[in-house]
XYZ file of C-alpha atoms in Angstrom:
696
model
C -8.982 33.952 -30.775
C -9.493 30.411 -32.048
C -12.640 28.375 -32.291
C -12.586 25.110 -30.350
C -14.732 22.127 -31.298
C -14.812 19.475 -28.570
C -16.656 16.178 -28.916
C -17.293 13.614 -26.177
C -17.143 10.815 -28.773
C -20.682 9.483 -28.551
C -20.850 10.163 -24.813
C -17.865 7.979 -23.948
C -15.954 10.855 -22.296
C -17.362 12.533 -19.141
C -16.442 16.080 -20.150
C -17.577 19.195 -18.283
C -18.744 21.778 -20.808
C -18.910 24.584 -18.253
C -15.455 23.921 -16.837
C -13.917 23.762 -20.309
C -15.801 26.836 -21.467
C -16.881 25.248 -24.768
C -19.979 23.750 -26.331
C -19.785 19.961 -26.252
C -20.634 17.829 -29.265
C -21.540 14.167 -29.221
C -20.997 13.112 -32.832
C -19.046 15.907 -34.526
C -17.748 13.572 -37.218
C -21.221 12.248 -38.111
C -24.626 13.824 -37.339
C -23.123 17.101 -36.081
C -20.650 17.563 -38.910
C -22.621 20.672 -39.860
C -21.160 22.417 -36.814
C -17.694 21.829 -38.234
C -18.696 23.116 -41.665
C -20.230 26.209 -40.097
C -17.047 26.855 -38.124
C -15.105 26.855 -41.391
C -16.914 30.045 -42.398
C -15.136 31.997 -39.670
C -11.809 33.769 -40.016
C -10.312 32.450 -36.782
C -8.102 29.404 -36.476
C -9.976 26.211 -35.736
C -9.006 23.578 -33.161
C -10.722 20.198 -33.315
C -10.301 17.993 -30.239
C -10.120 14.796 -32.262
C -7.199 13.219 -34.105
C -8.916 9.994 -35.156
C -11.066 11.754 -37.771
C -8.435 14.291 -38.768
C -8.353 13.033 -42.372
C -12.130 13.426 -42.684
C -12.131 16.969 -41.336
C -9.205 17.919 -43.575
C -11.053 16.616 -46.626
C -14.213 18.506 -45.665
C -12.182 21.679 -45.237
C -10.652 21.179 -48.687
C -14.075 20.722 -50.292
C -15.663 23.694 -48.517
C -16.863 26.587 -50.688
C -14.813 29.123 -48.738
C -11.057 28.524 -48.863
C -9.524 27.771 -45.467
C -7.575 30.870 -44.407
C -6.788 30.281 -40.742
C -4.944 27.148 -39.555
C -6.859 23.940 -38.852
C -5.344 22.036 -35.927
C -6.120 18.808 -34.124
C -5.466 17.736 -30.548
C -6.044 14.360 -28.915
C -7.889 14.515 -25.599
C -9.611 11.142 -25.849
C -6.826 8.567 -25.379
C -4.735 10.770 -23.071
C -7.533 12.054 -20.820
C -11.164 11.298 -21.650
C -10.760 7.533 -21.847
C -8.560 7.065 -18.794
C -9.556 5.807 -15.361
C -9.511 9.381 -14.060
C -11.439 10.971 -16.897
C -13.725 12.919 -14.531
C -10.710 14.648 -12.961
C -8.939 15.383 -16.248
C -10.489 18.807 -16.843
C -7.283 20.741 -16.050
C -5.279 18.450 -18.330
C -7.728 18.871 -21.221
C -7.756 22.643 -20.761
C -3.952 22.674 -20.862
C -3.839 20.540 -24.023
C -6.397 22.771 -25.753
C -4.384 25.844 -24.778
C -1.220 24.254 -26.153
C -2.930 23.581 -29.495
C -3.814 27.269 -29.648
C -0.196 28.439 -29.387
C 1.539 29.897 -32.461
C 3.668 27.432 -34.359
C 7.446 27.518 -34.076
C 9.411 29.671 -36.473
C 10.370 27.852 -39.669
C 13.902 26.495 -39.951
C 16.178 26.229 -43.004
C 15.702 23.200 -45.215
C 18.081 20.572 -46.600
C 17.561 19.589 -50.235
C 17.833 16.232 -52.006
C 17.572 15.377 -55.685
C 17.057 11.867 -57.004
C 16.925 10.764 -60.633
C 15.892 7.248 -59.662
C 19.270 5.511 -60.095
C 18.707 2.408 -57.958
C 21.392 -0.052 -56.858
C 20.079 -3.399 -55.617
C 22.531 -5.410 -53.504
C 21.980 -9.021 -52.501
C 21.820 -12.658 -53.561
C 21.008 -12.936 -57.233
C 17.888 -15.043 -56.704
C 16.356 -12.143 -54.745
C 17.951 -9.092 -56.326
C 17.334 -9.980 -59.985
C 13.542 -10.518 -59.729
C 13.167 -7.153 -57.979
C 15.333 -5.546 -60.632
C 13.016 -6.938 -63.329
C 9.974 -5.504 -61.529
C 11.460 -2.069 -60.864
C 13.440 -1.502 -64.055
C 10.424 -0.096 -65.895
C 10.174 2.782 -63.412
C 13.729 3.172 -62.099
C 17.230 3.151 -63.544
C 18.287 -0.143 -61.948
C 21.691 -1.751 -61.456
C 22.326 -4.971 -59.522
C 25.233 -6.301 -57.481
C 24.830 -10.058 -57.038
C 26.648 -11.043 -53.878
C 25.738 -14.683 -54.568
C 25.627 -16.114 -58.129
C 22.256 -16.723 -59.748
C 21.082 -17.451 -63.302
C 21.229 -14.204 -65.273
C 18.242 -12.960 -67.269
C 18.541 -13.419 -71.037
C 17.764 -9.786 -71.832
C 20.328 -7.202 -70.747
C 17.765 -4.656 -69.551
C 19.929 -3.436 -66.692
C 23.571 -3.738 -65.590
C 24.432 -6.756 -63.470
C 27.627 -6.870 -61.430
C 29.068 -9.524 -59.132
C 31.460 -9.325 -56.236
C 31.788 -8.296 -52.629
C 30.628 -4.925 -51.327
C 33.526 -3.059 -49.688
C 32.159 0.432 -49.046
C 28.808 2.191 -49.012
C 28.125 5.699 -47.817
C 26.077 8.742 -48.725
C 22.411 9.651 -48.780
C 19.451 10.094 -51.113
C 20.737 11.242 -54.492
C 24.386 10.877 -53.507
C 25.349 7.299 -52.611
C 28.888 6.112 -53.343
C 29.420 2.347 -53.667
C 32.639 0.320 -53.937
C 32.866 -3.418 -54.574
C 35.470 -5.996 -55.576
C 35.002 -8.053 -58.739
C 36.230 -11.398 -57.457
C 35.287 -13.805 -60.254
C 37.260 -14.106 -63.519
C 34.050 -13.398 -65.481
C 32.854 -9.794 -65.560
C 29.057 -10.093 -66.046
C 28.808 -6.529 -67.330
C 31.037 -7.381 -70.300
C 29.598 -10.873 -70.719
C 27.170 -11.249 -73.676
C 25.773 -14.492 -72.183
C 26.422 -16.282 -75.468
C 27.304 -19.486 -73.642
C 30.525 -20.174 -75.523
C 32.479 -20.458 -72.283
C 29.937 -22.908 -70.879
C 30.335 -25.187 -73.888
C 34.137 -24.889 -73.859
C 34.716 -25.649 -70.158
C 35.769 -29.336 -69.750
C 35.030 -29.349 -65.990
C 31.485 -27.913 -66.244
C 32.663 -25.187 -63.883
C 30.464 -22.543 -65.566
C 26.662 -22.548 -65.517
C 23.889 -20.089 -66.465
C 25.003 -17.752 -63.679
C 28.059 -17.106 -65.888
C 30.429 -17.281 -62.939
C 33.327 -19.750 -62.721
C 33.248 -22.223 -59.839
C 36.934 -21.980 -58.931
C 36.765 -25.184 -56.881
C 35.946 -27.142 -60.072
C 38.177 -25.156 -62.423
C 41.463 -26.908 -63.393
C 42.891 -23.875 -65.221
C 42.584 -25.217 -68.737
C 41.658 -21.669 -69.817
C 39.502 -23.004 -72.647
C 36.874 -20.462 -71.583
C 39.357 -17.614 -72.125
C 39.972 -18.762 -75.654
C 36.240 -19.086 -76.335
C 35.647 -15.548 -75.041
C 38.657 -13.973 -76.781
C 36.517 -11.768 -79.022
C 34.539 -10.420 -76.064
C 37.215 -10.269 -73.370
C 34.883 -10.853 -70.431
C 37.108 -13.486 -68.756
C 40.393 -12.622 -67.036
C 42.022 -14.910 -64.495
C 44.885 -12.506 -63.877
C 42.746 -9.410 -63.414
C 44.650 -6.756 -61.453
C 42.070 -3.989 -61.180
C 39.283 -5.523 -59.118
C 37.932 -2.392 -57.445
C 34.700 -0.988 -58.918
C 33.076 2.329 -57.962
C 29.742 3.884 -58.918
C 27.279 6.570 -57.805
C 23.569 5.991 -57.181
C 20.506 7.802 -55.860
C 18.833 4.887 -54.059
C 19.986 1.670 -52.380
C 18.008 -1.528 -51.816
C 20.139 -3.794 -49.618
C 18.660 -7.290 -49.498
C 21.467 -8.946 -47.567
C 20.914 -10.494 -44.156
C 23.867 -8.477 -42.895
C 23.304 -4.975 -44.368
C 26.105 -2.441 -44.617
C 24.286 0.355 -42.766
C 23.054 -0.805 -39.376
C 22.388 2.477 -37.597
C 18.988 2.955 -35.970
C 18.194 5.775 -38.393
C 19.554 4.987 -41.839
C 20.098 7.730 -44.437
C 17.264 8.853 -46.659
C 17.128 6.648 -49.748
C 18.657 3.554 -48.104
C 16.367 0.552 -47.619
C 17.407 -2.716 -45.975
C 14.269 -4.898 -45.779
C 16.171 -8.161 -45.220
C 14.821 -11.501 -46.457
C 11.139 -10.933 -45.601
C 9.182 -10.768 -48.916
C 6.574 -8.445 -47.388
C 9.210 -6.008 -46.125
C 10.886 -6.162 -49.527
C 7.610 -5.325 -51.245
C 7.012 -2.384 -48.912
C 10.507 -1.095 -49.582
C 9.992 -1.447 -53.344
C 6.831 0.653 -53.158
C 8.647 3.343 -51.198
C 11.512 3.412 -53.686
C 9.096 4.391 -56.446
C 8.245 7.536 -54.491
C 11.847 8.754 -54.305
C 12.244 10.359 -57.703
C 12.466 14.128 -57.918
C 13.405 16.906 -55.520
C 12.862 16.604 -51.783
C 13.573 18.611 -48.660
C 13.662 18.146 -44.922
C 14.294 20.493 -41.988
C 17.805 21.402 -40.992
C 17.437 20.225 -37.425
C 20.587 21.682 -35.911
C 22.619 24.852 -35.597
C 26.342 24.780 -34.859
C 28.486 27.557 -33.371
C 32.125 26.573 -33.724
C 33.299 29.606 -31.710
C 32.194 27.992 -28.447
C 32.842 24.378 -29.465
C 35.159 22.570 -27.033
C 36.144 19.784 -29.420
C 39.840 20.555 -29.673
C 42.700 23.009 -29.291
C 46.447 22.738 -29.926
C 45.902 19.448 -31.679
C 44.323 17.906 -28.563
C 40.821 16.429 -28.586
C 38.666 17.589 -25.707
C 34.916 17.046 -25.935
C 33.779 14.569 -28.594
C 30.328 13.916 -27.132
C 28.395 14.802 -30.292
C 30.669 12.674 -32.512
C 30.346 9.705 -30.157
C 26.561 9.829 -29.789
C 25.632 10.350 -33.451
C 24.372 7.034 -34.820
C 24.049 8.181 -38.434
C 27.675 9.177 -38.953
C 26.594 12.734 -39.727
C 29.149 14.333 -37.380
C 32.885 14.073 -37.914
C 35.979 15.545 -36.283
C 37.836 18.272 -38.137
C 41.236 19.712 -37.181
C 42.869 22.634 -38.945
C 46.013 24.364 -37.692
C 45.539 22.647 -34.337
C 42.002 23.962 -33.887
C 39.418 21.227 -33.542
C 35.835 21.650 -34.657
C 33.177 19.249 -35.838
C 31.559 19.034 -39.237
C 27.926 18.048 -39.646
C 26.540 16.661 -42.887
C 22.941 17.951 -42.848
C 21.890 15.378 -45.454
C 22.881 12.535 -43.110
C 21.397 14.145 -40.002
C 18.065 12.481 -39.158
C 17.023 14.906 -36.436
C 17.456 12.843 -33.262
C 18.983 15.857 -31.487
C 21.174 13.744 -29.216
C 24.167 15.876 -30.173
C 22.589 18.950 -28.581
C 21.601 16.962 -25.502
C 25.174 15.901 -24.739
C 26.934 19.096 -25.894
C 28.326 20.816 -22.767
C 28.862 24.265 -24.278
C 25.715 24.681 -26.351
C 27.751 24.843 -29.567
C 25.437 22.215 -31.021
C 21.847 23.400 -30.766
C 18.605 21.690 -31.730
C 16.200 23.913 -33.658
C 13.181 21.780 -34.556
C 11.761 23.438 -32.570
C 14.126 25.450 -30.405
C 14.421 25.144 -26.634
C 13.091 28.686 -26.406
C 9.872 27.686 -28.177
C 9.517 24.455 -26.218
C 10.030 26.419 -23.013
C 7.097 28.688 -23.868
C 4.856 25.705 -24.560
C 5.825 23.871 -21.383
C 5.378 27.014 -19.331
C 1.885 27.438 -20.790
C 0.988 23.822 -19.995
C 2.074 24.238 -16.380
C 0.319 27.596 -15.924
C -3.017 26.522 -17.441
C -3.037 23.210 -15.581
C -2.286 24.916 -12.262
C -4.913 27.605 -12.810
C -7.613 25.102 -13.767
C -6.670 22.797 -10.888
C -7.063 25.709 -8.494
C -10.540 26.412 -9.870
C -11.491 22.773 -9.428
C -9.909 22.732 -5.955
C -7.423 20.097 -7.126
C -4.173 21.843 -6.241
C -1.605 19.453 -7.692
C 1.626 19.755 -9.625
C 1.436 18.124 -13.047
C 3.922 15.568 -14.346
C 5.423 16.107 -17.802
C 5.576 13.034 -20.053
C 8.045 13.649 -22.877
C 7.811 11.344 -25.887
C 8.767 11.143 -29.551
C 6.048 12.529 -31.774
C 5.467 9.548 -34.040
C 6.223 6.348 -32.165
C 5.562 7.779 -28.711
C 2.199 9.260 -29.698
C 1.159 5.947 -31.224
C 2.154 4.104 -28.047
C 0.211 6.510 -25.821
C -2.858 6.328 -28.070
C -2.807 2.515 -28.008
C -2.517 2.568 -24.222
C -5.445 4.978 -23.900
C -7.626 2.787 -26.099
C -6.616 -0.349 -24.202
C -7.339 1.344 -20.848
C -10.788 2.314 -22.140
C -11.702 -1.122 -23.460
C -9.910 -3.216 -20.794
C -9.611 -0.994 -17.704
C -8.811 -3.945 -15.436
C -5.762 -4.863 -17.485
C -4.308 -1.514 -18.560
C -3.664 1.787 -16.827
C -4.094 4.950 -18.882
C -2.384 8.252 -18.161
C -3.251 9.670 -14.709
C -5.090 12.978 -14.676
C -1.961 14.846 -13.590
C 0.304 13.474 -16.373
C 0.585 15.834 -19.348
C 2.009 14.302 -22.554
C 4.264 16.518 -24.651
C 5.480 15.303 -28.027
C 8.878 16.258 -29.427
C 10.495 15.308 -32.724
C 12.750 12.726 -31.045
C 13.109 11.846 -27.383
C 16.914 12.125 -27.624
C 16.657 15.844 -28.471
C 15.661 16.812 -24.941
C 18.182 17.578 -22.232
C 19.065 19.232 -18.944
C 17.854 22.721 -19.752
C 14.382 21.546 -20.793
C 13.938 19.106 -17.901
C 15.085 21.522 -15.229
C 13.163 24.270 -16.982
C 9.950 22.233 -16.711
C 10.545 21.741 -12.980
C 11.195 25.461 -12.550
C 7.828 26.222 -14.204
C 5.875 24.125 -11.724
C 5.950 20.554 -13.005
C 6.450 18.041 -10.244
C 8.516 15.634 -12.326
C 9.663 14.858 -15.862
C 9.155 11.386 -17.353
C 11.007 10.332 -20.517
C 9.129 7.713 -22.515
C 11.547 5.537 -24.477
C 9.626 3.831 -27.276
C 12.197 1.120 -27.951
C 13.285 2.291 -31.410
C 16.076 4.488 -30.070
C 19.716 3.749 -30.764
C 21.524 2.364 -27.669
C 23.773 5.441 -27.680
C 20.707 7.644 -27.265
C 19.420 5.614 -24.334
C 22.818 5.752 -22.650
C 22.996 9.507 -23.180
C 19.562 10.087 -21.665
C 20.318 7.834 -18.705
C 23.586 9.691 -18.095
C 22.018 13.123 -18.443
C 19.029 12.260 -16.224
C 21.404 10.991 -13.518
C 23.239 14.317 -13.730
C 19.978 16.274 -13.509
C 18.919 14.340 -10.418
C 22.367 14.877 -8.870
C 22.000 18.641 -9.389
C 18.558 18.561 -7.754
C 19.980 16.561 -4.854
C 22.588 19.266 -4.306
C 19.773 21.694 -3.555
C 18.012 19.238 -1.267
C 15.367 18.103 -3.750
C 14.625 14.462 -4.445
C 15.001 12.830 -7.872
C 12.445 14.182 -10.322
C 13.658 12.841 -13.688
C 12.848 9.256 -14.607
C 12.812 7.034 -17.702
C 10.119 4.590 -18.781
C 11.343 1.989 -21.264
C 9.132 0.207 -23.793
C 10.395 -2.204 -26.442
C 8.273 -0.969 -29.326
C 5.245 1.010 -30.455
C 2.895 -1.738 -29.252
C 4.625 -2.636 -25.973
C 1.948 -1.426 -23.557
C 2.839 -3.408 -20.431
C 5.804 -1.370 -19.100
C 4.051 1.934 -19.808
C 0.818 0.734 -18.209
C 2.754 -0.483 -15.174
C 4.554 2.859 -14.856
C 1.282 4.800 -15.117
C -0.286 2.557 -12.501
C 2.543 3.292 -10.083
C 2.169 7.007 -10.696
C -1.574 6.850 -10.103
C -1.093 4.897 -6.883
C 1.579 7.302 -5.672
C -0.305 10.432 -6.674
C 1.080 13.770 -7.881
C 4.234 15.252 -6.418
C 4.587 18.701 -4.924
C 6.247 21.430 -6.933
C 10.015 21.527 -6.578
C 9.968 25.289 -6.145
C 7.972 28.445 -6.706
C 7.401 28.678 -10.464
C 9.893 30.783 -12.388
C 8.865 33.661 -14.622
C 11.845 33.815 -16.959
C 11.912 32.159 -20.367
C 14.309 29.498 -21.565
C 17.037 30.730 -23.885
C 18.543 29.042 -26.922
C 21.919 29.552 -25.245
C 22.354 26.396 -23.179
C 24.815 27.719 -20.599
C 22.828 30.917 -20.104
C 19.662 28.928 -19.458
C 21.397 26.549 -17.046
C 22.857 29.444 -15.048
C 19.407 31.025 -14.705
C 17.948 27.707 -13.567
C 20.721 27.085 -11.038
C 20.195 30.530 -9.563
C 16.431 29.927 -9.342
C 16.862 26.576 -7.581
C 19.536 27.927 -5.259
C 17.239 30.667 -3.993
C 14.800 27.998 -2.816
C 17.343 25.372 -1.859
C 16.644 23.191 1.149
C 20.327 22.671 1.899
C 23.527 24.687 1.771
C 26.187 23.866 -0.771
C 29.524 23.150 0.994
C 32.448 25.479 0.367
C 34.304 22.837 -1.626
C 31.190 22.266 -3.726
C 28.919 19.272 -4.094
C 30.311 16.400 -6.160
C 28.599 15.632 -9.467
C 28.927 12.592 -11.776
C 31.939 12.390 -14.103
C 29.663 13.172 -17.043
C 28.936 16.632 -15.623
C 29.199 19.701 -17.831
C 29.511 21.742 -14.619
C 32.624 21.759 -12.460
C 36.063 23.113 -11.794
C 39.648 21.951 -11.995
C 42.111 20.946 -9.327
C 45.791 21.806 -9.598
C 49.013 20.334 -8.251
C 50.855 23.545 -7.407
C 54.139 21.732 -6.891
C 54.054 20.313 -10.402
C 52.658 23.418 -12.132
C 55.323 25.679 -13.658
C 52.807 28.326 -14.737
C 53.746 27.828 -18.386
C 50.171 28.907 -19.239
C 49.720 26.189 -21.863
C 46.328 25.506 -20.311
C 45.255 29.118 -20.806
C 45.983 28.990 -24.515
C 44.122 25.699 -24.879
C 40.907 26.618 -23.015
C 38.142 27.116 -25.606
C 35.758 28.867 -23.214
C 38.033 31.388 -21.507
C 37.696 29.714 -18.121
C 41.460 29.736 -17.521
C 43.178 33.130 -17.461
C 46.687 34.447 -17.084
C 47.866 37.790 -15.687
C 50.040 40.030 -17.881
C 51.497 41.770 -14.825
C 52.609 38.755 -12.804
C 52.869 34.949 -13.093
C 49.412 33.967 -11.907
C 46.874 31.402 -13.169
C 43.210 32.258 -12.586
C 39.941 30.436 -13.180
C 36.224 31.272 -13.594
C 34.208 28.141 -12.948
C 31.057 29.413 -14.657
C 32.897 29.331 -17.988
C 34.245 25.777 -17.640
C 32.472 23.053 -19.644
C 34.639 20.161 -18.340
C 35.985 19.358 -21.810
C 39.391 18.353 -20.421
C 41.566 19.967 -23.104
C 43.553 21.778 -20.409
C 44.259 18.478 -18.648
C 45.575 16.913 -21.853
C 47.577 20.005 -22.790
C 49.384 20.473 -19.465
C 52.989 19.246 -19.965
C 53.428 18.643 -16.247
C 50.126 16.741 -15.805
C 49.315 19.134 -12.998
C 45.580 19.560 -13.761
C 42.526 17.374 -13.172
C 38.829 17.908 -13.749
C 36.634 18.316 -10.696
C 32.946 17.806 -11.564
C 31.042 19.661 -8.863
C 28.506 22.367 -8.174
C 29.389 25.553 -6.321
C 27.065 28.375 -5.391
C 26.115 30.697 -8.229
C 28.117 33.511 -6.641
C 31.302 31.474 -6.378
C 30.911 30.110 -9.907
C 31.077 33.671 -11.227
C 34.156 34.686 -9.223
C 37.663 34.812 -10.652
C 39.874 32.767 -8.344
C 43.636 32.274 -8.368
C 44.720 28.669 -8.843
C 48.471 29.201 -8.645
C 51.054 31.984 -8.580
C 54.777 32.307 -8.077
C 57.649 34.761 -8.214
C 58.748 36.065 -11.579
C 62.285 35.407 -12.833
C 64.021 38.595 -13.958
C 66.512 38.804 -16.796
C 70.047 38.952 -15.343
C 70.955 41.551 -17.972
C 68.088 44.055 -18.157
C 66.016 43.017 -15.150
C 62.810 42.464 -17.175
C 60.584 39.574 -15.966
C 60.323 36.896 -18.679
C 59.289 33.729 -16.903
C 58.629 32.189 -13.537
C 61.333 31.404 -11.033
C 60.184 27.821 -10.868
C 60.137 27.368 -14.632
C 63.646 28.766 -15.114
C 65.009 26.709 -12.199
C 63.502 23.598 -13.737
C 65.002 24.444 -17.119
C 68.455 25.082 -15.639
C 68.309 21.805 -13.732
C 67.409 19.802 -16.823
C 69.931 21.473 -19.119
C 72.768 22.189 -16.673
C 74.473 18.829 -17.181
C 74.538 19.200 -20.955
C 77.859 20.350 -22.431
C 76.189 22.720 -24.883
C 74.991 24.878 -22.012
C 78.229 25.451 -20.153
C 79.611 28.878 -19.267
C 78.122 31.807 -21.230
C 75.450 29.596 -22.766
C 74.111 28.856 -19.286
C 73.967 32.568 -18.493
C 72.003 33.218 -21.668
C 69.269 30.898 -20.413
C 68.801 33.426 -17.616
C 68.248 36.261 -20.070
C 65.164 37.456 -21.858
C 64.983 36.850 -25.609
C 66.203 40.339 -26.516
C 69.245 40.287 -24.221
C 70.101 36.783 -25.358
C 70.459 37.972 -28.944
C 72.518 41.028 -27.920
C 74.846 38.857 -25.832
C 75.399 36.420 -28.686
C 76.259 39.256 -31.102
C 78.741 40.776 -28.613
C 80.515 37.464 -28.086
C 80.800 36.868 -31.837
C 82.335 40.319 -32.484
């Protein structure tokens, strides 16, 4: 059992001590700090309902005589509840947030390691790159690529290169850089003696020690002057240069890496001197060994990326903005490869993955499901006690930027209540590592646990691909709900940055004016599984039991992006060659060893489309839809025909339609006249026997 310390922040929050079941403090961080120190003597975990003074409490805990054994946790109730316009009605929300803080932490995940020796490569115009190289060379092993000429320093304290950057990839401790040396003078070989400057009759060389080719008249006097050094070559063939570095400082206006989340160790501050200074300070911290969580788990056995050399689902490859995921084909089997060092933990790959092969683990859906279920249960129970029977709304947001945005809004609503709307009393914020990591199973799971709606707060720092993915997935979720007769319950709120309060305030005001929604259904008791398809099937069954409408026999149409659906078949075109069966990565398409029959189990289909691309007759098409749970589990026959029997032994070896088609196509060819035509009507064994007989 944990200890809970709750403070009303100098009386600015109208908290109900009796309803919360805790002793209220007024100035826990000042005059009543003794209560915190006394609580440290206990053996139970300690929850402090204040995040503003978290650093102070942490320092006090460190300095305490008794070492801190149990965890010390902090939860914000001020900006999200106590300082809002409905603070007096926020008791159930505060109780739910306190209960959430008391939950066990998620299981640890594997880590990804980095090692940096401080080899820094600065790229940019010489007038910017060289001064920073001078400043940082005492602490880091610096090299410079001047993309624009600039006077070179007299002392050769670090390598200086010139040219045009052609390739840059990698991550902290493992960057690979390629560039072209375009000028006749190689500054790395140049001793900066100035002999070439004196020798040049056109004054085409200055203290940047680069030849202005527009002025140069090809006298080659500079080559003669530099003969003993060999730094000048007009007919240089090998221009490509390659090197490895640990850190990159890209000062160009148009940086090489433009993704929303650049790799660890890559800094692109642009031309702003302040941003450059901040980047320089950060670079000094990146020497040594580092680690980060391995955010994902990949199961290639259920991946629907490719079969038979055909690409099916490439959703994770398409959505990844860091280039961490790449396509990999081997012997016709397509899988994806994830570079954990490039992965920045957005989780969008798991959101769009239809099969669950790509899974987000920081934390897992199973753990998040337990936390969301607790939030819903505690809120509902406390609302019932307070005779405020309402369904809460779940506000999902990224932990860092989203939390900052919500805190700023809460403070603004407290200080300027006529201008800003804080979170309504029924809106429960829930922070996740990145907003893109949440998907169908978590949203629908929240609704199944008793939340009235799910709101996705976009902070404005997300890659456009992430926003598109969330918009697509939320439209699919609402379409599924509509199939069961429920109205749309998933919505997005878009801000343009961590300080863009207006759109969030406007959205909260609309929610407050509208009031809480009713629960979609009776709350479920089951837990969410880490297996995406398994969880979705459980949710569909739960919603179907309480559906307000009946699903038509042909199924309810879903958007093209659906991971649920069937396939339609042109029976006239299908020859039952079974190519589709061999290509299906999920076992949704099945053949029959006894007779020529193609069967299908819709529950297994992930709508990857490999079967459609594989079919030589183009007889298949995807059919995104939702059937009843019972029909999704059934094995249904898509097509069947008569078997063709060998004219020699009578054994079936193909379909009548397939053999007829083959005979029609080959009958006019001279090579298949007479006995050769008859052999086409034989099984493989009899064909060989017949050929041997004819030869003897």
